[in-house]
Coordinates of C-alpha atoms in Angstrom, one line a residue:
M1 CA 8.7 26.3 -15.7
S2 CA 5.5 26.6 -17.9
L3 CA 1.9 27.2 -16.9
V4 CA -0.8 24.7 -17.8
K5 CA -3.1 26.6 -20.2
N6 CA -5.6 23.9 -21.0
D7 CA -6.5 21.6 -18.2
S8 CA -9.1 19.0 -19.2
G9 CA -9.2 17.7 -15.6
S10 CA -8.2 14.2 -16.9
T11 CA -5.7 13.9 -14.1
L12 CA -8.5 13.7 -11.7
T13 CA -10.1 10.6 -13.4
N14 CA -8.9 7.2 -14.1
E15 CA -8.4 7.9 -17.9
S16 CA -4.6 8.3 -17.3
L17 CA -4.3 4.7 -16.3
K18 CA -5.2 3.3 -19.8
D19 CA -2.5 1.0 -21.1
K20 CA -0.2 1.9 -18.1
S21 CA 1.7 -0.7 -16.1
V22 CA 0.7 -1.0 -12.5
L23 CA 2.7 -3.2 -10.1
I24 CA 0.9 -3.9 -6.8
F25 CA 2.6 -5.6 -3.9
G26 CA -0.1 -7.1 -1.7
G27 CA -2.4 -7.3 -4.6
G28 CA -4.0 -10.6 -3.8
S29 CA -6.3 -9.5 -1.1
G30 CA -7.8 -6.5 0.8
I31 CA -7.0 -3.0 -0.3
G32 CA -4.5 -4.3 -2.9
L33 CA -6.9 -6.5 -4.6
E34 CA -9.6 -3.9 -4.8
T35 CA -7.1 -1.4 -6.2
A36 CA -6.0 -4.0 -8.8
L37 CA -9.6 -4.5 -9.8
R38 CA -10.2 -0.7 -10.2
A39 CA -7.0 -0.2 -12.1
T40 CA -7.8 -3.1 -14.5
A41 CA -11.3 -1.6 -15.1
A42 CA -9.6 1.7 -16.0
G43 CA -7.5 0.0 -18.7
A44 CA -4.3 -0.6 -16.9
N45 CA -2.0 -3.6 -17.2
V46 CA -1.9 -4.8 -13.6
I47 CA 0.7 -7.3 -12.2
I48 CA 0.0 -8.3 -8.5
V49 CA 2.7 -9.6 -6.2
G50 CA 2.0 -11.8 -3.2
R51 CA 3.6 -14.2 -0.8
D52 CA 1.0 -16.9 -1.3
R53 CA 1.5 -18.5 -4.7
E54 CA -1.8 -20.2 -5.0
R55 CA -3.9 -17.3 -3.9
T56 CA -1.9 -14.8 -6.0
K57 CA -2.2 -17.0 -9.1
Q58 CA -5.9 -17.6 -8.5
M59 CA -6.8 -13.9 -8.1
A60 CA -4.8 -12.9 -11.2
E61 CA -6.5 -15.6 -13.3
E62 CA -10.0 -15.1 -11.8
H63 CA -9.9 -11.2 -12.4
G64 CA -8.0 -11.1 -15.6
F65 CA -4.9 -9.3 -14.4
S66 CA -2.0 -9.0 -16.8
G67 CA 0.3 -11.1 -14.6
W68 CA 1.3 -12.2 -11.1
R69 CA 4.5 -12.8 -9.2
V70 CA 5.4 -14.4 -5.9
A71 CA 7.9 -12.9 -3.5
D72 CA 8.6 -12.5 0.2
V73 CA 9.2 -8.7 0.5
T74 CA 11.8 -9.2 3.2
D75 CA 14.0 -11.3 0.8
P76 CA 15.9 -9.1 -1.7
E77 CA 16.8 -12.1 -3.9
A78 CA 13.1 -13.2 -4.1
I79 CA 12.2 -9.7 -5.1
R80 CA 15.0 -9.6 -7.8
L81 CA 13.7 -12.9 -9.2
A82 CA 10.1 -11.9 -9.2
L83 CA 10.8 -8.6 -11.0
S84 CA 13.4 -9.8 -13.4
T85 CA 10.9 -10.1 -16.2
V86 CA 9.0 -6.9 -15.4
D87 CA 9.5 -4.1 -17.9
V88 CA 8.6 -0.4 -17.3
V89 CA 6.5 0.3 -14.3
D90 CA 4.3 3.4 -14.5
H91 CA 2.7 3.0 -11.0
L92 CA 4.1 1.1 -8.1
I93 CA 1.9 0.3 -5.0
M94 CA 3.4 -1.1 -1.8
L95 CA 0.6 -2.6 0.2
S96 CA 2.2 -5.9 1.4
G97 CA 3.2 -6.6 5.0
T98 CA 1.5 -7.9 8.1
F99 CA 0.1 -6.0 11.0
T100 CA 2.7 -6.8 13.6
L101 CA 1.5 -6.8 17.2
G102 CA 3.8 -7.2 20.2
K103 CA 4.7 -5.3 23.4
I104 CA 8.3 -4.2 23.6
L105 CA 9.1 -6.0 26.8
E106 CA 7.3 -9.2 25.9
A107 CA 7.5 -10.0 22.2
D108 CA 10.3 -11.8 20.4
V109 CA 12.6 -9.3 18.9
S110 CA 12.5 -11.0 15.5
L111 CA 8.8 -10.4 15.5
L112 CA 9.2 -6.8 16.3
R113 CA 12.0 -6.4 13.7
Q114 CA 9.6 -7.8 11.1
A115 CA 7.5 -4.6 11.1
Y116 CA 10.6 -2.6 9.8
E117 CA 11.6 -5.4 7.4
E118 CA 8.1 -5.4 5.8
R119 CA 7.3 -1.7 6.0
I120 CA 10.7 0.0 5.3
W121 CA 13.3 -2.3 4.0
A122 CA 10.8 -3.9 1.6
I123 CA 10.4 -0.5 -0.1
V124 CA 14.2 -0.1 -0.4
H125 CA 14.6 -3.5 -1.9
V126 CA 11.8 -3.0 -4.4
L127 CA 12.9 0.5 -5.5
R128 CA 16.6 -0.6 -5.9
T129 CA 15.5 -3.7 -7.8
L130 CA 13.4 -1.7 -10.2
G131 CA 15.9 1.1 -10.7
N132 CA 15.3 2.7 -14.1
K133 CA 12.4 0.3 -14.8
L134 CA 10.4 2.8 -12.8
A135 CA 9.2 5.3 -15.4
S136 CA 10.6 8.8 -15.2
D137 CA 6.9 10.1 -14.5
A138 CA 5.9 7.1 -12.4
S139 CA 3.9 7.3 -9.2
V140 CA 4.8 5.3 -6.0
T141 CA 2.1 4.8 -3.4
L142 CA 3.2 3.5 0.1
V143 CA 1.1 2.6 3.0
S144 CA 1.2 3.7 6.6
G145 CA -1.7 3.8 9.0
A146 CA -4.0 5.9 11.2
L147 CA -2.3 4.5 14.4
T148 CA 0.6 6.7 13.4
H149 CA -1.4 9.6 14.8
R150 CA -3.0 7.8 17.8
P151 CA -0.8 5.1 19.2
D152 CA -2.2 2.9 22.0
G153 CA -0.7 0.7 24.6
N154 CA -1.8 -2.7 23.1
G155 CA 1.4 -3.9 21.4
T156 CA 1.3 -1.4 18.5
A157 CA 4.2 0.7 19.5
I158 CA 6.6 -0.9 16.9
I159 CA 4.1 -1.2 14.0
T160 CA 3.1 2.4 14.7
S161 CA 6.7 3.6 14.6
A162 CA 7.3 1.7 11.4
C163 CA 4.2 3.4 9.9
A164 CA 5.5 6.8 10.9
A165 CA 8.8 5.9 9.3
V166 CA 7.1 5.1 6.1
E167 CA 5.6 8.6 6.0
V168 CA 9.0 10.2 6.6
L169 CA 10.7 8.0 4.0
G170 CA 7.9 8.7 1.5
R171 CA 8.4 12.5 1.8
G172 CA 12.1 12.0 1.4
L173 CA 11.7 9.8 -1.7
A174 CA 9.4 12.4 -3.3
L175 CA 12.5 14.6 -3.4
E176 CA 15.0 11.8 -4.3
L177 CA 13.0 10.2 -7.0
A178 CA 11.6 13.5 -8.5
P179 CA 10.0 14.0 -11.0
R180 CA 8.4 10.7 -10.1
R181 CA 5.7 11.2 -7.5
V182 CA 5.6 9.5 -4.1
N183 CA 2.6 9.5 -1.8
I184 CA 1.5 7.6 1.3
L185 CA -2.0 6.1 1.9
A186 CA -2.9 6.1 5.6
P187 CA -5.8 3.7 6.3
G188 CA -7.7 3.5 9.5
P189 CA -9.6 0.4 10.6
I190 CA -10.4 -1.3 7.3
N191 CA -12.4 -4.6 7.1
T192 CA -9.7 -6.8 5.6
P193 CA -8.6 -10.4 6.3
L194 CA -5.1 -9.1 7.3
L195 CA -6.5 -7.0 10.1
Y196 CA -8.7 -9.7 11.6
K197 CA -5.9 -12.2 11.4
S198 CA -3.6 -10.0 13.3
V199 CA -5.9 -9.7 16.4
G200 CA -6.7 -13.4 16.4
D201 CA -9.3 -14.7 18.9
A202 CA -9.9 -11.3 20.3
R203 CA -11.2 -10.0 16.9
D204 CA -14.9 -9.9 17.8
A205 CA -14.4 -8.0 21.0
W206 CA -11.9 -5.7 19.4
A207 CA -14.4 -5.0 16.5
E208 CA -17.0 -4.1 19.0
V209 CA -14.7 -1.6 20.7
I210 CA -13.7 0.0 17.3
E211 CA -17.3 0.3 16.2
A212 CA -18.5 1.8 19.5
N213 CA -15.8 4.4 19.5
H214 CA -15.3 5.3 15.9
P215 CA -16.9 8.6 14.8
L216 CA -18.7 6.7 12.0
H217 CA -19.3 3.6 14.1
R218 CA -18.0 1.2 11.4
F219 CA -15.0 -0.1 9.7
G220 CA -14.0 1.2 6.3
T221 CA -14.2 -1.1 3.3
P222 CA -11.3 -2.1 1.1
G223 CA -13.1 -0.5 -1.8
E224 CA -13.1 2.9 0.0
A225 CA -9.3 2.7 0.7
A226 CA -8.7 1.5 -2.9
S227 CA -10.5 4.6 -4.2
A228 CA -8.1 6.7 -2.3
A229 CA -5.2 4.8 -3.8
M230 CA -6.5 5.4 -7.2
F231 CA -6.7 9.1 -6.5
L232 CA -3.1 9.1 -5.5
M233 CA -2.1 7.4 -8.8
T234 CA -4.1 9.5 -11.1
N235 CA -3.8 13.0 -9.7
Q236 CA -0.6 14.1 -11.2
Y237 CA -0.1 17.0 -8.7
M238 CA -0.3 14.8 -5.6
N239 CA 3.3 14.4 -4.3
G240 CA 4.8 13.9 -0.9
A241 CA 1.4 13.7 0.6
V242 CA -0.2 11.6 3.3
L243 CA -3.9 10.8 2.5
N244 CA -5.8 9.7 5.5
I245 CA -8.6 7.3 4.8
D246 CA -9.8 6.5 8.3
G247 CA -13.3 7.9 8.7
G248 CA -11.9 10.2 11.4
S249 CA -10.5 7.6 13.7
R250 CA -7.4 9.7 14.3
L251 CA -9.5 12.5 15.8

């Protein structure tokens, strides 16, 4: 083991992303899109992966990303096909998946199972598909959520447990995949299309409750969460960590 004698601090900036390959699942909207924009601005070659072909293609072309792929993250074969032409990946970000709501005794089991398919097994499928395409010094950023720390009784038990499982999986992967780095981004209520779509017709009333009870009395923005994702990518001593970006909603 050697000590770092000259530390320019570049690991705390976006300079280390120049000419690096960044693969973002869920890069067509919300936090993923904002992260893709920031990584591109920092000089990275960004490929976004989404389920919606037209939107993913449109976002990639509109913002000048290096490429785009279409895949359902619950389908291993679709992932294999989507990544077959991808070369070395320096940074992998897993932000895909829905916000599955449903009470244990009421919801269809297939809906509840979807949370684990999208949050846990998708990670397994992508990592196994990439294999040695994932650079030896790569970073992997996973996503959990603030509900992990404060579950409620409104049909979030399964998605909360899946997010908690992501955090445990991430810490284990930080050891299994070393010296690659694995970290977990844990957003609170972020103003994204996905979040509003998940609560359906109750979104306005739900938003009022969140804003009234949140310490900052507002939702976070995709850009604020994306800045945290960029930090996890570029700080080369962040590993096995959960970074909460929730404005204090877990308190």
